[in-house]
Amino acid sequence: MNILVTGGAGYIGSHTCVALLEAGHRVIIADNLCNSNLETLNKITKITSKEVIFYQIDVTDESAIDNIFSKHTIDGIIHFASLKAVSESVERPLIYYYNNVISTILLTKACEKHSVKRFVFSSSATVYGKNKVPYVETMKLLPTTNPYGETKAISERILTDMAKVNPDWSVALLRYFNPVGAHESGLIGETPNSIPNNLMPRITQVAKGKLPRLYVFGNDYPTTDGTCVRDYIHVCDLAKGHVAALNKLSKGVHIYNLGTGQGTSVLRLIHAFQETNNIKIHYEITARRPGDIAECYADVSKAERELGWTAKRDLSAMCRDAWRFEKKHAGP
Ligand code: NAD
Ligand code: UFG
């Protein structure tokens, strides 16, 4: 299939492009490079020995989108392009609503105009709000605590409503849990623009000496060791989930959690990193981070049952691959 991948130069998008190319699909990337760089495209080609078609466009630009849909026969779209920093979305809500919601509207409009019937959307576990774990796709969504999460919930609703009036559409709403790690080649991975907010890139930066220590945000949560629990998933497993969704999608709207189903505490992840890579991580317990929930992990049985997909890589592989990428590429 010819797949249009918006945000394909980014972290999850680039790994998904590799998985798509390896599965025999052709890839057209649309990315404005606001949080990525051109070099990633060469690395995708280096890993797969296959070329991608690239358009440096903003997916809030309707005519630029239309140009791509007019030039290529597109069989399906995976829409990754989005701003994703939760705290920034609280400070600059309009930029997030504009970028993340308008892009979904315009891409959906282009799909309708050009009869593209397969749409895979990058959603997030954040849409579950304060539901009880494990999160199941059938749960009623609760309000999220930030504009970023709202943009995901709104985009899900737009796609669901559009699929109702286009009954021959196949839409997958993929709710990711916590993607970490990097491609085993060490060529592509996550390259945060500034000091990262997320746990794994902070651990690797402490390991490298770029940050003096890791602050663990709170050890008084009602969890086994008092630190927050998340469902970390290797980005290559996540990427394969997209290929499975594209291949197996039937008509209608289908929601899938993409996680491992395993909860891991902050301290457990630190220890796994230390043991796997034989490196000491200096950390200090500090106050809770506002907005954090105690536990977030998935029920992944639906994706396994319907897509035949499960995450294969364990915590050790996540820690090993994240560290390999940090050592090789992410800065000095
Ligand atoms: P990323 O920032 O690495 O990738 C996003 C890409 O989209 C970047 O290459 C950026 O340049 C591009 N982009 C953003 N706005 C654009 C626009 N208007 N026009 C064109 N390109 C644009 O982020 P990621 O971690 O790869 O996330 C991919 C998707 O997954 C996002 O939709 C994100 O919200 C979602 N998601 C990510 C996580 C996570 O923890 N990484 C968790 C849940 C959901
Ligand atoms: N944490 C620390 N120290 C740090 C960074 C994080 O202790 O320096 C802790 C956090 O408090 C949290 C856990 O590590 O308990 C994971 O934090 P991340 O920032 O890595 O991930 P979150 O679960 O907070 O957020 C992720 C994505 C969001 C998404 C959210 C909901 O980054 O985009 O999951 O699923 F919205």
CSV table of C-alpha atoms and ligand atoms in Angstrom, one decimal:
chain,number,residue,atom,x,y,z
A,1,MET,CA,0.0,0.0,0.0
A,2,ASN,CA,1.0,3.6,-0.4
A,3,ILE,CA,0.9,5.1,3.0
A,4,LEU,CA,1.0,8.8,3.8
A,5,VAL,CA,2.7,9.3,7.2
A,6,THR,CA,2.3,12.7,8.7
A,7,GLY,CA,5.0,13.4,11.3
A,8,GLY,CA,7.0,10.5,9.8
A,9,ALA,CA,10.4,12.2,10.6
A,10,GLY,CA,9.5,12.2,14.4
A,11,TYR,CA,10.2,9.6,17.0
A,12,ILE,CA,7.4,7.1,16.6
A,13,GLY,CA,6.8,8.1,13.0
A,14,SER,CA,10.4,7.2,11.9
A,15,HIS,CA,10.3,3.8,13.6
A,16,THR,CA,6.9,3.2,12.0
A,17,CYS,CA,8.2,4.2,8.5
A,18,VAL,CA,10.9,1.5,9.0
A,19,ALA,CA,8.3,-1.1,10.0
A,20,LEU,CA,6.1,-0.1,7.0
A,21,LEU,CA,9.0,-0.3,4.5
A,22,GLU,CA,10.1,-3.6,5.9
A,23,ALA,CA,6.5,-4.9,5.5
A,24,GLY,CA,6.6,-4.0,1.8
A,25,HIS,CA,4.6,-0.7,1.9
A,26,ARG,CA,5.6,2.5,0.2
A,27,VAL,CA,5.9,5.6,2.3
A,28,ILE,CA,5.2,9.3,1.7
A,29,ILE,CA,6.2,11.5,4.6
A,30,ALA,CA,4.7,14.9,5.3
A,31,ASP,CA,6.5,16.7,8.1
A,32,ASN,CA,7.3,20.4,8.8
A,33,LEU,CA,10.4,19.3,10.9
A,34,CYS,CA,9.3,21.4,13.8
A,35,ASN,CA,10.5,18.6,16.1
A,36,SER,CA,12.7,16.5,13.9
A,37,ASN,CA,15.3,16.7,11.2
A,38,LEU,CA,16.0,15.7,7.6
A,39,GLU,CA,18.9,13.4,8.6
A,40,THR,CA,16.3,11.0,10.0
A,41,LEU,CA,15.1,10.3,6.5
A,42,ASN,CA,18.6,9.2,5.4
A,43,LYS,CA,18.7,6.9,8.4
A,44,ILE,CA,15.4,5.3,7.6
A,45,THR,CA,16.8,4.6,4.1
A,46,LYS,CA,20.1,3.3,5.7
A,47,ILE,CA,18.2,0.8,7.9
A,48,THR,CA,15.8,-0.4,5.2
A,49,SER,CA,17.7,0.2,1.9
A,50,LYS,CA,14.5,1.8,0.7
A,51,GLU,CA,13.7,5.4,-0.2
A,52,VAL,CA,10.8,7.4,1.1
A,53,ILE,CA,9.1,10.3,-0.6
A,54,PHE,CA,9.3,13.4,1.6
A,55,TYR,CA,7.3,16.7,1.6
A,56,GLN,CA,8.3,19.4,4.0
A,57,ILE,CA,4.9,20.8,4.6
A,58,ASP,CA,2.8,21.9,7.5
A,59,VAL,CA,-0.3,19.7,7.9
A,60,THR,CA,-2.4,22.7,8.8
A,61,ASP,CA,-1.8,24.0,5.3
A,62,GLU,CA,-4.8,22.8,3.3
A,63,SER,CA,-3.4,23.4,-0.2
A,64,ALA,CA,-0.1,21.7,0.6
A,65,ILE,CA,-2.1,18.6,1.8
A,66,ASP,CA,-4.2,18.7,-1.3
A,67,ASN,CA,-1.1,18.8,-3.5
A,68,ILE,CA,0.1,15.5,-2.0
A,69,PHE,CA,-3.2,13.8,-2.3
A,70,SER,CA,-3.5,14.9,-5.9
A,71,LYS,CA,0.0,13.8,-6.8
A,72,HIS,CA,-0.1,10.3,-5.3
A,73,THR,CA,-2.6,7.4,-5.0
A,74,ILE,CA,-2.8,7.1,-1.3
A,75,ASP,CA,-4.2,3.8,0.2
A,76,GLY,CA,-4.0,4.9,3.8
A,77,ILE,CA,-2.8,7.6,6.2
A,78,ILE,CA,-1.1,7.4,9.6
A,79,HIS,CA,-1.4,10.8,11.3
A,80,PHE,CA,1.4,11.3,13.8
A,81,ALA,CA,2.0,15.0,13.3
A,82,SER,CA,1.2,16.7,16.5
A,83,LEU,CA,2.7,18.8,19.3
A,84,LYS,CA,3.1,16.7,22.3
A,85,ALA,CA,4.5,18.5,25.4
A,86,VAL,CA,1.8,18.3,28.0
A,87,SER,CA,3.1,21.2,30.1
A,88,GLU,CA,3.6,23.4,27.1
A,89,SER,CA,0.0,22.7,26.1
A,90,VAL,CA,-1.1,24.2,29.4
A,91,GLU,CA,0.9,27.3,28.8
A,92,ARG,CA,0.0,27.7,25.1
A,93,PRO,CA,-3.3,26.0,24.6
A,94,LEU,CA,-4.3,27.7,21.4
A,95,ILE,CA,-1.2,26.6,19.6
A,96,TYR,CA,-2.0,23.0,20.6
A,97,TYR,CA,-5.6,23.1,19.6
A,98,TYR,CA,-4.7,24.7,16.3
A,99,ASN,CA,-1.9,22.4,15.3
A,100,ASN,CA,-3.4,19.1,16.6
A,101,VAL,CA,-7.1,19.6,15.8
A,102,ILE,CA,-6.9,21.6,12.5
A,103,SER,CA,-4.5,19.0,11.1
A,104,THR,CA,-6.9,16.2,11.9
A,105,ILE,CA,-9.8,18.2,10.3
A,106,LEU,CA,-7.9,19.0,7.1
A,107,LEU,CA,-6.4,15.5,6.6
A,108,THR,CA,-9.9,14.0,7.2
A,109,LYS,CA,-11.3,16.5,4.7
A,110,ALA,CA,-8.6,15.5,2.1
A,111,CYS,CA,-9.4,11.8,2.7
A,112,GLU,CA,-13.1,12.4,1.9
A,113,LYS,CA,-12.3,14.5,-1.2
A,114,HIS,CA,-9.7,12.0,-2.6
A,115,SER,CA,-11.5,8.8,-1.4
A,116,VAL,CA,-8.8,7.6,1.0
A,117,LYS,CA,-10.6,5.2,3.3
A,118,ARG,CA,-8.0,4.0,5.8
A,119,PHE,CA,-7.0,6.3,8.6
A,120,VAL,CA,-4.8,5.5,11.6
A,121,PHE,CA,-4.7,8.1,14.3
A,122,SER,CA,-2.0,8.5,17.0
A,123,SER,CA,-4.0,8.9,20.2
A,124,SER,CA,-2.8,8.6,23.8
A,125,ALA,CA,-3.6,6.9,27.0
A,126,THR,CA,-4.1,10.4,28.4
A,127,VAL,CA,-7.7,10.3,27.0
A,128,TYR,CA,-8.7,7.9,29.8
A,129,GLY,CA,-8.3,10.7,32.3
A,130,LYS,CA,-8.8,9.4,35.8
A,131,ASN,CA,-10.4,6.0,34.9
A,132,LYS,CA,-9.4,2.9,36.9
A,133,VAL,CA,-6.5,0.8,35.6
A,134,PRO,CA,-6.1,-1.3,33.6
A,135,TYR,CA,-7.6,0.9,30.9
A,136,VAL,CA,-10.0,-0.8,28.6
A,137,GLU,CA,-11.1,0.6,25.2
A,138,THR,CA,-14.8,0.5,26.1
A,139,MET,CA,-14.3,2.8,29.1
A,140,LYS,CA,-16.2,6.1,29.0
A,141,LEU,CA,-13.5,8.8,28.5
A,142,LEU,CA,-13.0,11.2,31.4
A,143,PRO,CA,-11.8,14.8,31.0
A,144,THR,CA,-8.1,15.0,30.6
A,145,THR,CA,-6.1,17.4,32.7
A,146,ASN,CA,-4.5,19.3,29.9
A,147,PRO,CA,-5.1,20.8,26.4
A,148,TYR,CA,-2.8,18.2,24.7
A,149,GLY,CA,-5.1,15.4,26.0
A,150,GLU,CA,-8.1,17.3,24.9
A,151,THR,CA,-6.8,17.6,21.3
A,152,LYS,CA,-6.5,13.8,21.2
A,153,ALA,CA,-10.0,13.3,22.6
A,154,ILE,CA,-11.4,15.9,20.1
A,155,SER,CA,-9.6,14.3,17.2
A,156,GLU,CA,-10.9,10.9,18.1
A,157,ARG,CA,-14.5,12.3,18.1
A,158,ILE,CA,-14.0,14.0,14.7
A,159,LEU,CA,-12.8,10.8,13.1
A,160,THR,CA,-15.6,8.8,14.8
A,161,ASP,CA,-18.2,11.2,13.4
A,162,MET,CA,-16.6,11.2,10.0
A,163,ALA,CA,-16.6,7.4,9.8
A,164,LYS,CA,-20.3,7.5,10.6
A,165,VAL,CA,-21.1,9.4,7.4
A,166,ASN,CA,-18.5,7.5,5.4
A,167,PRO,CA,-19.4,3.9,6.2
A,168,ASP,CA,-16.8,2.5,3.9
A,169,TRP,CA,-14.0,4.1,6.0
A,170,SER,CA,-11.7,2.0,8.3
A,171,VAL,CA,-10.4,4.1,11.2
A,172,ALA,CA,-8.0,3.0,13.9
A,173,LEU,CA,-7.7,5.1,17.0
A,174,LEU,CA,-4.5,3.9,18.6
A,175,ARG,CA,-4.0,4.8,22.2
A,176,TYR,CA,-0.3,4.7,23.0
A,177,PHE,CA,1.0,4.2,26.5
A,178,ASN,CA,4.6,5.2,27.2
A,179,PRO,CA,6.9,4.7,24.2
A,180,VAL,CA,10.6,4.3,25.0
A,181,GLY,CA,13.7,2.9,23.5
A,182,ALA,CA,15.1,3.2,20.0
A,183,HIS,CA,15.8,1.1,16.9
A,184,GLU,CA,18.4,-1.6,17.6
A,185,SER,CA,20.7,-0.1,14.9
A,186,GLY,CA,21.1,2.9,17.2
A,187,LEU,CA,20.4,5.1,14.1
A,188,ILE,CA,17.0,6.5,15.0
A,189,GLY,CA,15.5,7.3,18.4
A,190,GLU,CA,14.1,10.1,20.4
A,191,THR,CA,16.0,13.4,20.2
A,192,PRO,CA,14.3,15.9,22.5
A,193,ASN,CA,14.9,19.5,21.5
A,194,SER,CA,15.6,20.8,25.0
A,195,ILE,CA,15.8,19.2,28.5
A,196,PRO,CA,13.4,16.3,28.1
A,197,ASN,CA,10.3,15.9,30.3
A,198,ASN,CA,9.9,12.2,30.0
A,199,LEU,CA,11.5,9.7,32.2
A,200,MET,CA,13.5,7.5,29.9
A,201,PRO,CA,15.3,10.3,28.0
A,202,ARG,CA,16.1,11.9,31.4
A,203,ILE,CA,17.6,8.6,32.7
A,204,THR,CA,19.8,8.3,29.6
A,205,GLN,CA,20.9,11.9,29.9
A,206,VAL,CA,21.8,11.4,33.6
A,207,ALA,CA,23.7,8.2,32.5
A,208,LYS,CA,25.6,10.3,29.9
A,209,GLY,CA,26.4,13.1,32.4
A,210,LYS,CA,24.3,15.7,30.6
A,211,LEU,CA,22.1,16.0,33.6
A,212,PRO,CA,23.6,15.8,37.1
A,213,ARG,CA,20.8,13.6,38.6
A,214,LEU,CA,17.4,12.3,38.1
A,215,TYR,CA,14.6,13.7,40.2
A,216,VAL,CA,12.0,11.1,41.0
A,217,PHE,CA,8.7,12.9,41.3
A,218,GLY,CA,7.1,11.5,44.5
A,219,ASN,CA,7.4,8.2,46.4
A,220,ASP,CA,4.1,8.5,48.4
A,221,TYR,CA,1.7,7.2,45.7
A,222,PRO,CA,-0.4,4.2,46.5
A,223,THR,CA,1.8,1.8,44.5
A,224,THR,CA,4.1,-1.0,45.5
A,225,ASP,CA,7.2,1.2,46.0
A,226,GLY,CA,5.4,4.6,46.2
A,227,THR,CA,6.5,5.8,42.8
A,228,CYS,CA,4.2,6.2,39.8
A,229,VAL,CA,3.5,3.2,37.6
A,230,ARG,CA,3.4,3.4,33.8
A,231,ASP,CA,3.1,1.0,30.9
A,232,TYR,CA,6.4,1.4,29.0
A,233,ILE,CA,6.4,0.0,25.4
A,234,HIS,CA,9.4,-0.4,23.1
A,235,VAL,CA,9.0,2.0,20.2
A,236,CYS,CA,9.7,-0.8,17.6
A,237,ASP,CA,6.8,-2.9,19.1
A,238,LEU,CA,4.6,0.2,18.9
A,239,ALA,CA,5.6,0.7,15.3
A,240,LYS,CA,4.6,-2.8,14.4
A,241,GLY,CA,1.2,-2.2,16.0
A,242,HIS,CA,0.6,0.3,13.2
A,243,VAL,CA,1.4,-2.1,10.5
A,244,ALA,CA,-0.9,-4.7,12.1
A,245,ALA,CA,-3.6,-2.1,12.3
A,246,LEU,CA,-3.3,-1.1,8.7
A,247,ASN,CA,-3.3,-4.7,7.5
A,248,LYS,CA,-6.2,-5.9,9.7
A,249,LEU,CA,-8.5,-3.0,9.7
A,250,SER,CA,-12.1,-3.6,8.7
A,251,LYS,CA,-14.8,-0.9,8.1
A,252,GLY,CA,-15.8,1.3,11.0
A,253,VAL,CA,-14.0,2.8,13.9
A,254,HIS,CA,-11.7,0.6,16.0
A,255,ILE,CA,-9.9,1.6,19.1
A,256,TYR,CA,-6.8,-0.2,20.4
A,257,ASN,CA,-4.6,0.2,23.4
A,258,LEU,CA,-1.0,-0.2,22.4
A,259,GLY,CA,1.0,-1.0,25.5
A,260,THR,CA,2.5,-4.1,27.1
A,261,GLY,CA,-0.2,-4.5,29.8
A,262,GLN,CA,2.6,-4.4,32.4
A,263,GLY,CA,2.9,-1.6,35.0
A,264,THR,CA,6.4,-0.5,35.9
A,265,SER,CA,7.3,1.9,38.7
A,266,VAL,CA,9.8,4.7,38.3
A,267,LEU,CA,12.2,3.0,40.7
A,268,ARG,CA,11.8,-0.3,38.9
A,269,LEU,CA,12.7,1.3,35.5
A,270,ILE,CA,15.7,3.0,37.1
A,271,HIS,CA,16.9,-0.3,38.5
A,272,ALA,CA,16.3,-2.1,35.2
A,273,PHE,CA,18.4,0.5,33.4
A,274,GLN,CA,21.2,0.2,35.9
A,275,GLU,CA,21.2,-3.6,35.7
A,276,THR,CA,21.0,-3.8,31.9
A,277,ASN,CA,23.6,-1.2,31.2
A,278,ASN,CA,25.8,-1.6,34.3
A,279,ILE,CA,25.6,2.2,34.9
A,280,LYS,CA,24.7,4.0,38.2
A,281,ILE,CA,21.9,6.5,37.9
A,282,HIS,CA,22.1,9.1,40.6
A,283,TYR,CA,18.6,10.0,41.7
A,284,GLU,CA,16.8,11.9,44.4
A,285,ILE,CA,13.3,11.7,45.5
A,286,THR,CA,11.5,15.0,45.2
A,287,ALA,CA,7.9,16.4,45.3
A,288,ARG,CA,5.2,15.0,43.1
A,289,ARG,CA,4.8,16.5,39.7
A,290,PRO,CA,1.5,18.3,39.3
A,291,GLY,CA,-1.0,16.4,37.1
A,292,ASP,CA,0.7,13.0,37.5
A,293,ILE,CA,-1.6,10.0,38.2
A,294,ALA,CA,-0.4,7.1,40.3
A,295,GLU,CA,-0.9,4.3,37.8
A,296,CYS,CA,-1.5,4.1,34.1
A,297,TYR,CA,-1.4,0.7,32.2
A,298,ALA,CA,-3.3,-1.0,29.5
A,299,ASP,CA,-5.6,-3.9,29.0
A,300,VAL,CA,-4.1,-5.0,25.7
A,301,SER,CA,-6.2,-8.1,25.0
A,302,LYS,CA,-8.2,-6.4,22.2
A,303,ALA,CA,-5.2,-5.6,20.1
A,304,GLU,CA,-3.9,-9.2,20.6
A,305,ARG,CA,-7.3,-10.7,19.7
A,306,GLU,CA,-8.2,-8.6,16.7
A,307,LEU,CA,-4.9,-7.4,15.3
A,308,GLY,CA,-2.8,-10.4,16.3
A,309,TRP,CA,-0.3,-8.0,17.8
A,310,THR,CA,1.5,-8.0,21.1
A,311,ALA,CA,4.5,-6.2,22.4
A,312,LYS,CA,7.5,-8.5,22.4
A,313,ARG,CA,10.4,-6.5,23.9
A,314,ASP,CA,11.0,-6.4,27.6
A,315,LEU,CA,12.2,-3.7,29.9
A,316,SER,CA,15.8,-4.8,29.5
A,317,ALA,CA,15.6,-4.3,25.7
A,318,MET,CA,14.0,-0.9,26.2
A,319,CYS,CA,16.8,0.2,28.5
A,320,ARG,CA,19.5,-1.3,26.3
A,321,ASP,CA,18.3,0.3,23.1
A,322,ALA,CA,17.5,3.7,24.7
A,323,TRP,CA,21.1,3.8,26.1
A,324,ARG,CA,22.7,2.7,22.8
A,325,PHE,CA,21.0,5.5,20.9
A,326,GLU,CA,21.9,8.1,23.6
A,327,LYS,CA,25.5,7.1,23.5
A,328,LYS,CA,25.7,7.1,19.7
A,329,HIS,CA,23.7,10.1,18.7
A,330,ALA,CA,22.0,12.3,21.1
A,331,GLY,CA,24.5,15.1,21.5
A,332,PRO,CA,28.0,15.3,23.0
B,1,NAD,P1,7.6,13.8,17.6
B,1,NAD,O1,7.5,15.2,18.1
B,1,NAD,O2,8.9,13.1,17.7
B,1,NAD,O3,7.0,13.6,16.2
B,1,NAD,C1,5.9,14.4,15.7
B,1,NAD,C2,6.3,14.9,14.3
B,1,NAD,O4,5.3,15.7,13.8
B,1,NAD,C3,7.6,15.7,14.3
B,1,NAD,O5,8.5,15.2,13.3
B,1,NAD,C4,7.1,17.1,14.0
B,1,NAD,O6,8.1,17.8,13.2
B,1,NAD,C5,5.9,16.8,13.2
B,1,NAD,N1,4.8,17.9,13.2
B,1,NAD,C6,4.2,18.4,14.3
B,1,NAD,N2,3.3,19.3,13.9
B,1,NAD,C7,3.3,19.4,12.5
B,1,NAD,C8,2.6,20.1,11.5
B,1,NAD,N3,1.7,21.0,11.9
B,1,NAD,N4,2.9,19.8,10.2
B,1,NAD,C9,3.8,18.9,9.9
B,1,NAD,N5,4.5,18.2,10.8
B,1,NAD,C10,4.3,18.4,12.1
B,1,NAD,O7,6.5,13.0,18.5
B,1,NAD,P2,6.3,11.4,18.7
B,1,NAD,O8,6.7,11.1,20.1
B,1,NAD,O9,6.8,10.7,17.6
B,1,NAD,O10,4.7,11.4,18.7
B,1,NAD,C11,4.0,11.0,17.5
B,1,NAD,C12,2.5,11.0,17.8
B,1,NAD,O11,2.2,10.1,18.9
B,1,NAD,C13,2.0,12.4,18.3
B,1,NAD,O12,0.7,12.5,17.7
B,1,NAD,C14,1.9,12.2,19.8
B,1,NAD,O13,0.9,13.1,20.3
B,1,NAD,C15,1.5,10.8,19.9
B,1,NAD,N6,1.8,10.2,21.2
B,1,NAD,C16,3.1,10.3,21.6
B,1,NAD,C17,3.4,9.8,22.9
B,1,NAD,C18,4.9,9.8,23.4
B,1,NAD,O14,5.1,9.7,24.6
B,1,NAD,N7,5.9,10.0,22.6
B,1,NAD,C19,2.5,9.2,23.7
B,1,NAD,C20,1.2,9.1,23.2
B,1,NAD,C21,0.8,9.7,22.0
B,2,UFG,N1,9.2,11.1,36.1
B,2,UFG,C1,10.1,11.3,37.2
B,2,UFG,N2,11.2,12.1,36.9
B,2,UFG,C2,11.4,12.7,35.7
B,2,UFG,C3,10.4,12.5,34.6
B,2,UFG,C4,9.4,11.7,34.9
B,2,UFG,O1,10.0,10.8,38.3
B,2,UFG,O2,12.4,13.4,35.5
B,2,UFG,C5,8.0,10.2,36.4
B,2,UFG,C6,6.7,11.0,36.3
B,2,UFG,O3,6.4,11.6,37.5
B,2,UFG,C7,5.8,9.8,35.9
B,2,UFG,C8,6.7,8.8,35.2
B,2,UFG,O4,8.1,9.2,35.5
B,2,UFG,O5,5.4,9.2,37.1
B,2,UFG,C9,6.6,8.9,33.7
B,2,UFG,O6,6.6,10.2,33.2
B,2,UFG,P1,6.7,10.6,31.7
B,2,UFG,O7,6.8,12.1,31.6
B,2,UFG,O8,7.8,9.9,31.0
B,2,UFG,O9,5.4,10.1,31.1
B,2,UFG,P2,3.9,10.4,31.5
B,2,UFG,O10,3.2,9.1,31.8
B,2,UFG,O11,3.7,11.5,32.4
B,2,UFG,O12,3.3,11.0,30.1
B,2,UFG,C10,3.2,10.2,28.9
B,2,UFG,C11,3.4,11.0,27.7
B,2,UFG,C12,2.2,12.0,27.5
B,2,UFG,C13,0.9,11.3,27.6
B,2,UFG,C14,0.9,10.6,29.0
B,2,UFG,C15,-0.4,9.9,29.2
B,2,UFG,O13,4.6,11.7,27.7
B,2,UFG,O14,2.3,12.5,26.2
B,2,UFG,O15,1.9,9.6,29.0
B,2,UFG,O16,-0.5,8.6,28.7
B,2,UFG,F1,-0.1,12.2,27.6
